[in-house]
JSON list of N, CA, C and O in Angstrom, two decimals:
[
{"chain": "A", "resi": 1, "resn": "MET", "atom": "N", "xyz": [0.83, -1.18, 0.00]},
{"chain": "A", "resi": 1, "resn": "MET", "atom": "CA", "xyz": [0.00, 0.00, 0.00]},
{"chain": "A", "resi": 1, "resn": "MET", "atom": "C", "xyz": [0.88, 1.24, 0.00]},
{"chain": "A", "resi": 1, "resn": "MET", "atom": "O", "xyz": [1.85, 1.34, 0.74]},
{"chain": "A", "resi": 2, "resn": "GLN", "atom": "N", "xyz": [0.54, 2.21, -0.85]},
{"chain": "A", "resi": 2, "resn": "GLN", "atom": "CA", "xyz": [1.32, 3.43, -0.95]},
{"chain": "A", "resi": 2, "resn": "GLN", "atom": "C", "xyz": [0.82, 4.47, 0.04]},
{"chain": "A", "resi": 2, "resn": "GLN", "atom": "O", "xyz": [-0.35, 4.50, 0.40]},
{"chain": "A", "resi": 3, "resn": "ASP", "atom": "N", "xyz": [1.73, 5.34, 0.45]},
{"chain": "A", "resi": 3, "resn": "ASP", "atom": "CA", "xyz": [1.36, 6.45, 1.32]},
{"chain": "A", "resi": 3, "resn": "ASP", "atom": "C", "xyz": [0.65, 7.55, 0.54]},
{"chain": "A", "resi": 3, "resn": "ASP", "atom": "O", "xyz": [-0.08, 8.35, 1.10]},
{"chain": "A", "resi": 4, "resn": "HIS", "atom": "N", "xyz": [0.94, 7.62, -0.78]},
{"chain": "A", "resi": 4, "resn": "HIS", "atom": "CA", "xyz": [0.37, 8.66, -1.63]},
{"chain": "A", "resi": 4, "resn": "HIS", "atom": "C", "xyz": [-0.45, 8.01, -2.74]},
{"chain": "A", "resi": 4, "resn": "HIS", "atom": "O", "xyz": [-0.01, 7.02, -3.32]},
{"chain": "A", "resi": 5, "resn": "PRO", "atom": "N", "xyz": [-1.59, 8.60, -3.10]},
{"chain": "A", "resi": 5, "resn": "PRO", "atom": "CA", "xyz": [-2.39, 8.04, -4.18]},
{"chain": "A", "resi": 5, "resn": "PRO", "atom": "C", "xyz": [-1.82, 8.36, -5.56]},
{"chain": "A", "resi": 5, "resn": "PRO", "atom": "O", "xyz": [-2.32, 7.89, -6.57]},
{"chain": "A", "resi": 6, "resn": "TYR", "atom": "N", "xyz": [-0.76, 9.15, -5.60]},
{"chain": "A", "resi": 6, "resn": "TYR", "atom": "CA", "xyz": [-0.14, 9.56, -6.86]},
{"chain": "A", "resi": 6, "resn": "TYR", "atom": "C", "xyz": [1.37, 9.56, -6.68]},
{"chain": "A", "resi": 6, "resn": "TYR", "atom": "O", "xyz": [1.86, 9.63, -5.56]},
{"chain": "A", "resi": 7, "resn": "PRO", "atom": "N", "xyz": [2.13, 9.48, -7.77]},
{"chain": "A", "resi": 7, "resn": "PRO", "atom": "CA", "xyz": [3.59, 9.49, -7.65]},
{"chain": "A", "resi": 7, "resn": "PRO", "atom": "C", "xyz": [4.09, 10.82, -7.08]},
{"chain": "A", "resi": 7, "resn": "PRO", "atom": "O", "xyz": [3.53, 11.87, -7.36]},
{"chain": "A", "resi": 8, "resn": "VAL", "atom": "N", "xyz": [5.14, 10.75, -6.29]},
{"chain": "A", "resi": 8, "resn": "VAL", "atom": "CA", "xyz": [5.77, 11.96, -5.76]},
{"chain": "A", "resi": 8, "resn": "VAL", "atom": "C", "xyz": [7.21, 12.00, -6.23]},
{"chain": "A", "resi": 8, "resn": "VAL", "atom": "O", "xyz": [7.84, 10.96, -6.43]},
{"chain": "A", "resi": 9, "resn": "PRO", "atom": "N", "xyz": [7.76, 13.20, -6.46]},
{"chain": "A", "resi": 9, "resn": "PRO", "atom": "CA", "xyz": [9.14, 13.29, -6.94]},
{"chain": "A", "resi": 9, "resn": "PRO", "atom": "C", "xyz": [10.14, 12.84, -5.88]},
{"chain": "A", "resi": 9, "resn": "PRO", "atom": "O", "xyz": [9.85, 12.88, -4.68]},
{"chain": "A", "resi": 10, "resn": "GLY", "atom": "N", "xyz": [11.28, 12.41, -6.35]},
{"chain": "A", "resi": 10, "resn": "GLY", "atom": "CA", "xyz": [12.35, 12.02, -5.44]},
{"chain": "A", "resi": 10, "resn": "GLY", "atom": "C", "xyz": [12.69, 10.55, -5.58]},
{"chain": "A", "resi": 10, "resn": "GLY", "atom": "O", "xyz": [12.01, 9.79, -6.25]},
{"chain": "A", "resi": 11, "resn": "PRO", "atom": "N", "xyz": [13.79, 10.17, -4.97]},
{"chain": "A", "resi": 11, "resn": "PRO", "atom": "CA", "xyz": [14.21, 8.76, -5.03]},
{"chain": "A", "resi": 11, "resn": "PRO", "atom": "C", "xyz": [13.28, 7.88, -4.23]},
{"chain": "A", "resi": 11, "resn": "PRO", "atom": "O", "xyz": [12.60, 8.35, -3.31]},
{"chain": "A", "resi": 12, "resn": "PRO", "atom": "N", "xyz": [13.23, 6.61, -4.56]},
{"chain": "A", "resi": 12, "resn": "PRO", "atom": "CA", "xyz": [12.42, 5.69, -3.76]},
{"chain": "A", "resi": 12, "resn": "PRO", "atom": "C", "xyz": [12.90, 5.67, -2.32]},
{"chain": "A", "resi": 12, "resn": "PRO", "atom": "O", "xyz": [14.09, 5.83, -2.06]},
{"chain": "A", "resi": 13, "resn": "PRO", "atom": "N", "xyz": [12.00, 5.49, -1.37]},
{"chain": "A", "resi": 13, "resn": "PRO", "atom": "CA", "xyz": [12.41, 5.45, 0.03]},
{"chain": "A", "resi": 13, "resn": "PRO", "atom": "C", "xyz": [13.47, 4.38, 0.27]},
{"chain": "A", "resi": 13, "resn": "PRO", "atom": "O", "xyz": [13.38, 3.27, -0.24]},
{"chain": "A", "resi": 14, "resn": "GLY", "atom": "N", "xyz": [14.49, 4.74, 1.03]},
{"chain": "A", "resi": 14, "resn": "GLY", "atom": "CA", "xyz": [15.56, 3.79, 1.36]},
{"chain": "A", "resi": 14, "resn": "GLY", "atom": "C", "xyz": [16.53, 3.53, 0.24]},
{"chain": "A", "resi": 14, "resn": "GLY", "atom": "O", "xyz": [17.32, 2.61, 0.31]},
{"chain": "A", "resi": 15, "resn": "SER", "atom": "N", "xyz": [16.52, 4.36, -0.83]},
{"chain": "A", "resi": 15, "resn": "SER", "atom": "CA", "xyz": [17.40, 4.09, -1.97]},
{"chain": "A", "resi": 15, "resn": "SER", "atom": "C", "xyz": [18.81, 4.64, -1.78]},
{"chain": "A", "resi": 15, "resn": "SER", "atom": "O", "xyz": [19.67, 4.39, -2.59]},
{"chain": "A", "resi": 16, "resn": "PHE", "atom": "N", "xyz": [19.04, 5.41, -0.73]},
{"chain": "A", "resi": 16, "resn": "PHE", "atom": "CA", "xyz": [20.38, 5.91, -0.47]},
{"chain": "A", "resi": 16, "resn": "PHE", "atom": "C", "xyz": [20.68, 5.81, 1.01]},
{"chain": "A", "resi": 16, "resn": "PHE", "atom": "O", "xyz": [19.78, 5.80, 1.83]},
{"chain": "A", "resi": 17, "resn": "SER", "atom": "N", "xyz": [21.96, 5.71, 1.31]},
{"chain": "A", "resi": 17, "resn": "SER", "atom": "CA", "xyz": [22.34, 5.62, 2.72]},
{"chain": "A", "resi": 17, "resn": "SER", "atom": "C", "xyz": [22.49, 7.02, 3.30]},
{"chain": "A", "resi": 17, "resn": "SER", "atom": "O", "xyz": [22.92, 7.94, 2.63]},
{"chain": "A", "resi": 18, "resn": "GLN", "atom": "N", "xyz": [22.17, 7.16, 4.55]},
{"chain": "A", "resi": 18, "resn": "GLN", "atom": "CA", "xyz": [22.25, 8.44, 5.23]},
{"chain": "A", "resi": 18, "resn": "GLN", "atom": "C", "xyz": [23.60, 8.57, 5.91]},
{"chain": "A", "resi": 18, "resn": "GLN", "atom": "O", "xyz": [24.00, 7.70, 6.67]},
{"chain": "A", "resi": 19, "resn": "GLN", "atom": "N", "xyz": [24.29, 9.65, 5.63]},
{"chain": "A", "resi": 19, "resn": "GLN", "atom": "CA", "xyz": [25.56, 9.91, 6.30]},
{"chain": "A", "resi": 19, "resn": "GLN", "atom": "C", "xyz": [25.26, 10.63, 7.61]},
{"chain": "A", "resi": 19, "resn": "GLN", "atom": "O", "xyz": [24.30, 11.37, 7.72]},
{"chain": "A", "resi": 20, "resn": "THR", "atom": "N", "xyz": [26.10, 10.43, 8.59]},
{"chain": "A", "resi": 20, "resn": "THR", "atom": "CA", "xyz": [25.90, 11.13, 9.85]},
{"chain": "A", "resi": 20, "resn": "THR", "atom": "C", "xyz": [26.28, 12.60, 9.71]},
{"chain": "A", "resi": 20, "resn": "THR", "atom": "O", "xyz": [25.66, 13.46, 10.30]},
{"chain": "A", "resi": 21, "resn": "ASP", "atom": "N", "xyz": [27.29, 12.91, 8.92]},
{"chain": "A", "resi": 21, "resn": "ASP", "atom": "CA", "xyz": [27.71, 14.29, 8.72]},
{"chain": "A", "resi": 21, "resn": "ASP", "atom": "C", "xyz": [27.99, 14.52, 7.24]},
{"chain": "A", "resi": 21, "resn": "ASP", "atom": "O", "xyz": [29.03, 14.08, 6.73]},
{"chain": "A", "resi": 22, "resn": "PRO", "atom": "N", "xyz": [27.11, 15.21, 6.52]},
{"chain": "A", "resi": 22, "resn": "PRO", "atom": "CA", "xyz": [27.31, 15.43, 5.09]},
{"chain": "A", "resi": 22, "resn": "PRO", "atom": "C", "xyz": [28.58, 16.23, 4.79]},
{"chain": "A", "resi": 22, "resn": "PRO", "atom": "O", "xyz": [29.12, 16.13, 3.70]},
{"chain": "A", "resi": 23, "resn": "ARG", "atom": "N", "xyz": [29.06, 16.99, 5.77]},
{"chain": "A", "resi": 23, "resn": "ARG", "atom": "CA", "xyz": [30.29, 17.77, 5.52]},
{"chain": "A", "resi": 23, "resn": "ARG", "atom": "C", "xyz": [31.47, 16.87, 5.23]},
{"chain": "A", "resi": 23, "resn": "ARG", "atom": "O", "xyz": [32.37, 17.24, 4.47]},
{"chain": "A", "resi": 24, "resn": "ALA", "atom": "N", "xyz": [31.50, 15.68, 5.80]},
{"chain": "A", "resi": 24, "resn": "ALA", "atom": "CA", "xyz": [32.59, 14.74, 5.53]},
{"chain": "A", "resi": 24, "resn": "ALA", "atom": "C", "xyz": [32.60, 14.35, 4.06]},
{"chain": "A", "resi": 24, "resn": "ALA", "atom": "O", "xyz": [33.65, 14.27, 3.43]},
{"chain": "A", "resi": 25, "resn": "GLY", "atom": "N", "xyz": [31.43, 14.12, 3.49]},
{"chain": "A", "resi": 25, "resn": "GLY", "atom": "CA", "xyz": [31.33, 13.78, 2.07]},
{"chain": "A", "resi": 25, "resn": "GLY", "atom": "C", "xyz": [31.76, 14.93, 1.18]},
{"chain": "A", "resi": 25, "resn": "GLY", "atom": "O", "xyz": [32.40, 14.73, 0.15]},
{"chain": "A", "resi": 26, "resn": "ILE", "atom": "N", "xyz": [31.43, 16.14, 1.59]},
{"chain": "A", "resi": 26, "resn": "ILE", "atom": "CA", "xyz": [31.81, 17.33, 0.81]},
{"chain": "A", "resi": 26, "resn": "ILE", "atom": "C", "xyz": [33.32, 17.52, 0.86]},
{"chain": "A", "resi": 26, "resn": "ILE", "atom": "O", "xyz": [33.96, 17.75, -0.16]},
{"chain": "A", "resi": 27, "resn": "GLU", "atom": "N", "xyz": [33.90, 17.40, 2.06]},
{"chain": "A", "resi": 27, "resn": "GLU", "atom": "CA", "xyz": [35.35, 17.55, 2.20]},
{"chain": "A", "resi": 27, "resn": "GLU", "atom": "C", "xyz": [36.09, 16.47, 1.40]},
{"chain": "A", "resi": 27, "resn": "GLU", "atom": "O", "xyz": [37.11, 16.75, 0.77]},
{"chain": "A", "resi": 28, "resn": "GLU", "atom": "N", "xyz": [35.57, 15.26, 1.42]},
{"chain": "A", "resi": 28, "resn": "GLU", "atom": "CA", "xyz": [36.19, 14.17, 0.68]},
{"chain": "A", "resi": 28, "resn": "GLU", "atom": "C", "xyz": [36.11, 14.43, -0.83]},
{"chain": "A", "resi": 28, "resn": "GLU", "atom": "O", "xyz": [37.08, 14.19, -1.55]},
{"chain": "A", "resi": 29, "resn": "ALA", "atom": "N", "xyz": [34.98, 14.93, -1.28]},
{"chain": "A", "resi": 29, "resn": "ALA", "atom": "CA", "xyz": [34.82, 15.22, -2.72]},
{"chain": "A", "resi": 29, "resn": "ALA", "atom": "C", "xyz": [35.79, 16.31, -3.15]},
{"chain": "A", "resi": 29, "resn": "ALA", "atom": "O", "xyz": [36.48, 16.17, -4.17]},
{"chain": "A", "resi": 30, "resn": "VAL", "atom": "N", "xyz": [35.87, 17.38, -2.40]},
{"chain": "A", "resi": 30, "resn": "VAL", "atom": "CA", "xyz": [36.75, 18.49, -2.75]},
{"chain": "A", "resi": 30, "resn": "VAL", "atom": "C", "xyz": [38.22, 18.04, -2.69]},
{"chain": "A", "resi": 30, "resn": "VAL", "atom": "O", "xyz": [39.04, 18.48, -3.49]},
{"chain": "A", "resi": 31, "resn": "ALA", "atom": "N", "xyz": [38.54, 17.12, -1.80]},
{"chain": "A", "resi": 31, "resn": "ALA", "atom": "CA", "xyz": [39.91, 16.60, -1.73]},
{"chain": "A", "resi": 31, "resn": "ALA", "atom": "C", "xyz": [40.30, 15.88, -3.01]},
{"chain": "A", "resi": 31, "resn": "ALA", "atom": "O", "xyz": [41.49, 15.75, -3.31]},
{"chain": "A", "resi": 32, "resn": "GLY", "atom": "N", "xyz": [39.31, 15.44, -3.78]},
{"chain": "A", "resi": 32, "resn": "GLY", "atom": "CA", "xyz": [39.59, 14.81, -5.06]},
{"chain": "A", "resi": 32, "resn": "GLY", "atom": "C", "xyz": [40.23, 15.74, -6.07]},
{"chain": "A", "resi": 32, "resn": "GLY", "atom": "O", "xyz": [40.75, 15.31, -7.10]},
{"chain": "A", "resi": 33, "resn": "LEU", "atom": "N", "xyz": [40.21, 17.04, -5.78]},
{"chain": "A", "resi": 33, "resn": "LEU", "atom": "CA", "xyz": [40.82, 18.03, -6.68]},
{"chain": "A", "resi": 33, "resn": "LEU", "atom": "C", "xyz": [42.24, 18.41, -6.25]},
{"chain": "A", "resi": 33, "resn": "LEU", "atom": "O", "xyz": [42.91, 19.16, -6.95]},
{"chain": "A", "resi": 34, "resn": "ASP", "atom": "N", "xyz": [42.69, 17.89, -5.11]},
{"chain": "A", "resi": 34, "resn": "ASP", "atom": "CA", "xyz": [43.99, 18.28, -4.57]},
{"chain": "A", "resi": 34, "resn": "ASP", "atom": "C", "xyz": [45.15, 18.04, -5.52]},
{"chain": "A", "resi": 34, "resn": "ASP", "atom": "O", "xyz": [46.03, 18.88, -5.65]},
{"chain": "A", "resi": 35, "resn": "ASP", "atom": "N", "xyz": [45.17, 16.91, -6.17]},
{"chain": "A", "resi": 35, "resn": "ASP", "atom": "CA", "xyz": [46.31, 16.60, -7.04]},
{"chain": "A", "resi": 35, "resn": "ASP", "atom": "C", "xyz": [45.99, 16.81, -8.51]},
{"chain": "A", "resi": 35, "resn": "ASP", "atom": "O", "xyz": [46.62, 16.24, -9.39]},
{"chain": "A", "resi": 36, "resn": "LEU", "atom": "N", "xyz": [45.04, 17.66, -8.79]},
{"chain": "A", "resi": 36, "resn": "LEU", "atom": "CA", "xyz": [44.62, 17.90, -10.17]},
{"chain": "A", "resi": 36, "resn": "LEU", "atom": "C", "xyz": [45.76, 18.42, -11.05]},
{"chain": "A", "resi": 36, "resn": "LEU", "atom": "O", "xyz": [45.88, 18.03, -12.21]},
{"chain": "A", "resi": 37, "resn": "ASP", "atom": "N", "xyz": [46.61, 19.26, -10.50]},
{"chain": "A", "resi": 37, "resn": "ASP", "atom": "CA", "xyz": [47.72, 19.81, -11.29]},
{"chain": "A", "resi": 37, "resn": "ASP", "atom": "C", "xyz": [48.73, 18.75, -11.70]},
{"chain": "A", "resi": 37, "resn": "ASP", "atom": "O", "xyz": [49.50, 18.95, -12.64]},
{"chain": "A", "resi": 38, "resn": "ALA", "atom": "N", "xyz": [48.74, 17.59, -11.04]},
{"chain": "A", "resi": 38, "resn": "ALA", "atom": "CA", "xyz": [49.67, 16.52, -11.39]},
{"chain": "A", "resi": 38, "resn": "ALA", "atom": "C", "xyz": [49.11, 15.61, -12.48]},
{"chain": "A", "resi": 38, "resn": "ALA", "atom": "O", "xyz": [49.85, 14.80, -13.04]},
{"chain": "A", "resi": 39, "resn": "LEU", "atom": "N", "xyz": [47.82, 15.75, -12.78]},
{"chain": "A", "resi": 39, "resn": "LEU", "atom": "CA", "xyz": [47.19, 14.90, -13.80]},
{"chain": "A", "resi": 39, "resn": "LEU", "atom": "C", "xyz": [47.31, 15.52, -15.18]},
{"chain": "A", "resi": 39, "resn": "LEU", "atom": "O", "xyz": [47.32, 16.75, -15.31]},
{"chain": "A", "resi": 40, "resn": "PRO", "atom": "N", "xyz": [47.35, 14.69, -16.21]},
{"chain": "A", "resi": 40, "resn": "PRO", "atom": "CA", "xyz": [47.32, 15.23, -17.57]},
{"chain": "A", "resi": 40, "resn": "PRO", "atom": "C", "xyz": [45.99, 15.96, -17.80]},
{"chain": "A", "resi": 40, "resn": "PRO", "atom": "O", "xyz": [44.95, 15.58, -17.24]},
{"chain": "A", "resi": 41, "resn": "LEU", "atom": "N", "xyz": [46.02, 16.99, -18.60]},
{"chain": "A", "resi": 41, "resn": "LEU", "atom": "CA", "xyz": [44.84, 17.80, -18.86]},
{"chain": "A", "resi": 41, "resn": "LEU", "atom": "C", "xyz": [43.66, 16.97, -19.35]},
{"chain": "A", "resi": 41, "resn": "LEU", "atom": "O", "xyz": [42.51, 17.23, -18.99]},
{"chain": "A", "resi": 42, "resn": "ALA", "atom": "N", "xyz": [43.93, 15.93, -20.11]},
{"chain": "A", "resi": 42, "resn": "ALA", "atom": "CA", "xyz": [42.86, 15.09, -20.65]},
{"chain": "A", "resi": 42, "resn": "ALA", "atom": "C", "xyz": [42.07, 14.37, -19.55]},
{"chain": "A", "resi": 42, "resn": "ALA", "atom": "O", "xyz": [40.93, 13.97, -19.78]},
{"chain": "A", "resi": 43, "resn": "GLU", "atom": "N", "xyz": [42.65, 14.20, -18.37]},
{"chain": "A", "resi": 43, "resn": "GLU", "atom": "CA", "xyz": [41.97, 13.51, -17.27]},
{"chain": "A", "resi": 43, "resn": "GLU", "atom": "C", "xyz": [41.20, 14.44, -16.34]},
{"chain": "A", "resi": 43, "resn": "GLU", "atom": "O", "xyz": [40.50, 13.99, -15.43]},
{"chain": "A", "resi": 44, "resn": "HIS", "atom": "N", "xyz": [41.30, 15.75, -16.56]},
{"chain": "A", "resi": 44, "resn": "HIS", "atom": "CA", "xyz": [40.63, 16.70, -15.69]},
{"chain": "A", "resi": 44, "resn": "HIS", "atom": "C", "xyz": [39.11, 16.57, -15.73]},
{"chain": "A", "resi": 44, "resn": "HIS", "atom": "O", "xyz": [38.46, 16.63, -14.69]},
{"chain": "A", "resi": 45, "resn": "VAL", "atom": "N", "xyz": [38.55, 16.40, -16.91]},
{"chain": "A", "resi": 45, "resn": "VAL", "atom": "CA", "xyz": [37.08, 16.32, -17.04]},
{"chain": "A", "resi": 45, "resn": "VAL", "atom": "C", "xyz": [36.55, 15.13, -16.26]},
{"chain": "A", "resi": 45, "resn": "VAL", "atom": "O", "xyz": [35.55, 15.26, -15.53]},
{"chain": "A", "resi": 46, "resn": "GLU", "atom": "N", "xyz": [37.20, 14.00, -16.35]},
{"chain": "A", "resi": 46, "resn": "GLU", "atom": "CA", "xyz": [36.78, 12.82, -15.62]},
{"chain": "A", "resi": 46, "resn": "GLU", "atom": "C", "xyz": [36.82, 13.07, -14.10]},
{"chain": "A", "resi": 46, "resn": "GLU", "atom": "O", "xyz": [35.90, 12.70, -13.37]},
{"chain": "A", "resi": 47, "resn": "ARG", "atom": "N", "xyz": [37.86, 13.74, -13.65]},
{"chain": "A", "resi": 47, "resn": "ARG", "atom": "CA", "xyz": [37.99, 14.05, -12.22]},
{"chain": "A", "resi": 47, "resn": "ARG", "atom": "C", "xyz": [36.90, 15.03, -11.78]},
{"chain": "A", "resi": 47, "resn": "ARG", "atom": "O", "xyz": [36.27, 14.85, -10.75]},
{"chain": "A", "resi": 48, "resn": "PHE", "atom": "N", "xyz": [36.65, 16.07, -12.59]},
{"chain": "A", "resi": 48, "resn": "PHE", "atom": "CA", "xyz": [35.60, 17.03, -12.26]},
{"chain": "A", "resi": 48, "resn": "PHE", "atom": "C", "xyz": [34.24, 16.35, -12.20]},
{"chain": "A", "resi": 48, "resn": "PHE", "atom": "O", "xyz": [33.42, 16.64, -11.32]},
{"chain": "A", "resi": 49, "resn": "ASP", "atom": "N", "xyz": [33.97, 15.44, -13.14]},
{"chain": "A", "resi": 49, "resn": "ASP", "atom": "CA", "xyz": [32.70, 14.71, -13.14]},
{"chain": "A", "resi": 49, "resn": "ASP", "atom": "C", "xyz": [32.55, 13.86, -11.87]},
{"chain": "A", "resi": 49, "resn": "ASP", "atom": "O", "xyz": [31.47, 13.82, -11.27]},
{"chain": "A", "resi": 50, "resn": "ALA", "atom": "N", "xyz": [33.62, 13.20, -11.46]},
{"chain": "A", "resi": 50, "resn": "ALA", "atom": "CA", "xyz": [33.56, 12.37, -10.26]},
{"chain": "A", "resi": 50, "resn": "ALA", "atom": "C", "xyz": [33.31, 13.23, -9.02]},
{"chain": "A", "resi": 50, "resn": "ALA", "atom": "O", "xyz": [32.49, 12.88, -8.17]},
{"chain": "A", "resi": 51, "resn": "VAL", "atom": "N", "xyz": [33.98, 14.37, -8.93]},
{"chain": "A", "resi": 51, "resn": "VAL", "atom": "CA", "xyz": [33.79, 15.27, -7.79]},
{"chain": "A", "resi": 51, "resn": "VAL", "atom": "C", "xyz": [32.37, 15.83, -7.80]},
{"chain": "A", "resi": 51, "resn": "VAL", "atom": "O", "xyz": [31.72, 15.92, -6.76]},
{"chain": "A", "resi": 52, "resn": "HIS", "atom": "N", "xyz": [31.88, 16.19, -8.98]},
{"chain": "A", "resi": 52, "resn": "HIS", "atom": "CA", "xyz": [30.52, 16.72, -9.08]},
{"chain": "A", "resi": 52, "resn": "HIS", "atom": "C", "xyz": [29.50, 15.69, -8.60]},
{"chain": "A", "resi": 52, "resn": "HIS", "atom": "O", "xyz": [28.57, 16.02, -7.86]},
{"chain": "A", "resi": 53, "resn": "THR", "atom": "N", "xyz": [29.69, 14.44, -8.97]},
{"chain": "A", "resi": 53, "resn": "THR", "atom": "CA", "xyz": [28.78, 13.38, -8.54]},
{"chain": "A", "resi": 53, "resn": "THR", "atom": "C", "xyz": [28.82, 13.23, -7.02]},
{"chain": "A", "resi": 53, "resn": "THR", "atom": "O", "xyz": [27.77, 13.13, -6.37]},
{"chain": "A", "resi": 54, "resn": "GLU", "atom": "N", "xyz": [30.01, 13.22, -6.45]},
{"chain": "A", "resi": 54, "resn": "GLU", "atom": "CA", "xyz": [30.14, 13.08, -5.00]},
{"chain": "A", "resi": 54, "resn": "GLU", "atom": "C", "xyz": [29.50, 14.26, -4.27]},
{"chain": "A", "resi": 54, "resn": "GLU", "atom": "O", "xyz": [28.84, 14.09, -3.24]},
{"chain": "A", "resi": 55, "resn": "LEU", "atom": "N", "xyz": [29.69, 15.47, -4.80]},
{"chain": "A", "resi": 55, "resn": "LEU", "atom": "CA", "xyz": [29.08, 16.65, -4.18]},
{"chain": "A", "resi": 55, "resn": "LEU", "atom": "C", "xyz": [27.56, 16.60, -4.27]},
{"chain": "A", "resi": 55, "resn": "LEU", "atom": "O", "xyz": [26.86, 16.96, -3.33]},
{"chain": "A", "resi": 56, "resn": "THR", "atom": "N", "xyz": [27.04, 16.15, -5.40]},
{"chain": "A", "resi": 56, "resn": "THR", "atom": "CA", "xyz": [25.60, 16.04, -5.57]},
{"chain": "A", "resi": 56, "resn": "THR", "atom": "C", "xyz": [25.01, 15.09, -4.54]},
{"chain": "A", "resi": 56, "resn": "THR", "atom": "O", "xyz": [24.00, 15.40, -3.90]},
{"chain": "A", "resi": 57, "resn": "VAL", "atom": "N", "xyz": [25.65, 13.96, -4.33]},
{"chain": "A", "resi": 57, "resn": "VAL", "atom": "CA", "xyz": [25.17, 12.99, -3.34]},
{"chain": "A", "resi": 57, "resn": "VAL", "atom": "C", "xyz": [25.25, 13.58, -1.94]},
{"chain": "A", "resi": 57, "resn": "VAL", "atom": "O", "xyz": [24.29, 13.49, -1.17]},
{"chain": "A", "resi": 58, "resn": "ALA", "atom": "N", "xyz": [26.38, 14.19, -1.61]},
{"chain": "A", "resi": 58, "resn": "ALA", "atom": "CA", "xyz": [26.55, 14.74, -0.27]},
{"chain": "A", "resi": 58, "resn": "ALA", "atom": "C", "xyz": [25.56, 15.88, 0.00]},
{"chain": "A", "resi": 58, "resn": "ALA", "atom": "O", "xyz": [24.94, 15.94, 1.05]},
{"chain": "A", "resi": 59, "resn": "LEU", "atom": "N", "xyz": [25.40, 16.76, -0.97]},
{"chain": "A", "resi": 59, "resn": "LEU", "atom": "CA", "xyz": [24.51, 17.90, -0.77]},
{"chain": "A", "resi": 59, "resn": "LEU", "atom": "C", "xyz": [23.04, 17.49, -0.75]},
{"chain": "A", "resi": 59, "resn": "LEU", "atom": "O", "xyz": [22.25, 18.06, -0.01]},
{"chain": "A", "resi": 60, "resn": "SER", "atom": "N", "xyz": [22.67, 16.49, -1.53]},
{"chain": "A", "resi": 60, "resn": "SER", "atom": "CA", "xyz": [21.28, 16.06, -1.53]},
{"chain": "A", "resi": 60, "resn": "SER", "atom": "C", "xyz": [20.92, 15.34, -0.24]},
{"chain": "A", "resi": 60, "resn": "SER", "atom": "O", "xyz": [19.76, 15.31, 0.16]},
{"chain": "A", "resi": 61, "resn": "SER", "atom": "N", "xyz": [21.91, 14.80, 0.46]},
{"chain": "A", "resi": 61, "resn": "SER", "atom": "CA", "xyz": [21.61, 14.12, 1.71]},
{"chain": "A", "resi": 61, "resn": "SER", "atom": "C", "xyz": [21.35, 15.10, 2.85]},
{"chain": "A", "resi": 61, "resn": "SER", "atom": "O", "xyz": [20.78, 14.73, 3.87]},
{"chain": "A", "resi": 62, "resn": "ILE", "atom": "N", "xyz": [21.73, 16.35, 2.68]},
{"chain": "A", "resi": 62, "resn": "ILE", "atom": "CA", "xyz": [21.54, 17.35, 3.73]},
{"chain": "A", "resi": 62, "resn": "ILE", "atom": "C", "xyz": [20.05, 17.55, 4.00]},
{"chain": "A", "resi": 62, "resn": "ILE", "atom": "O", "xyz": [19.61, 17.56, 5.14]},
{"chain": "A", "resi": 63, "resn": "ASP", "atom": "N", "xyz": [19.26, 17.70, 2.95]},
{"chain": "A", "resi": 63, "resn": "ASP", "atom": "CA", "xyz": [17.83, 17.92, 3.11]},
{"chain": "A", "resi": 63, "resn": "ASP", "atom": "C", "xyz": [17.02, 16.66, 2.87]},
{"chain": "A", "resi": 63, "resn": "ASP", "atom": "O", "xyz": [15.81, 16.71, 2.74]},
{"chain": "A", "resi": 64, "resn": "LYS", "atom": "N", "xyz": [17.70, 15.53, 2.76]},
{"chain": "A", "resi": 64, "resn": "LYS", "atom": "CA", "xyz": [17.05, 14.25, 2.49]},
{"chain": "A", "resi": 64, "resn": "LYS", "atom": "C", "xyz": [16.26, 14.30, 1.19]},
{"chain": "A", "resi": 64, "resn": "LYS", "atom": "O", "xyz": [15.20, 13.72, 1.07]},
{"chain": "A", "resi": 65, "resn": "VAL", "atom": "N", "xyz": [16.79, 15.05, 0.19]},
{"chain": "A", "resi": 65, "resn": "VAL", "atom": "CA", "xyz": [16.11, 15.18, -1.09]},
{"chain": "A", "resi": 65, "resn": "VAL", "atom": "C", "xyz": [16.41, 13.99, -1.95]},
{"chain": "A", "resi": 65, "resn": "VAL", "atom": "O", "xyz": [17.48, 13.51, -2.02]}
]
């Protein structure tokens, strides 16, 4: 039985794990840029994409969105 008679936006309940402190996830994501200057330029986009994904997850967990 559903709680809502119609679909609601957002991920399915229980589809992500809750962090105790989202700031740890943000700090970890930003740390992924620390050695960026040592990487070849061609690998920067991949690193930025990975950091963006980690930040999106960490920031969305703040409001349980």
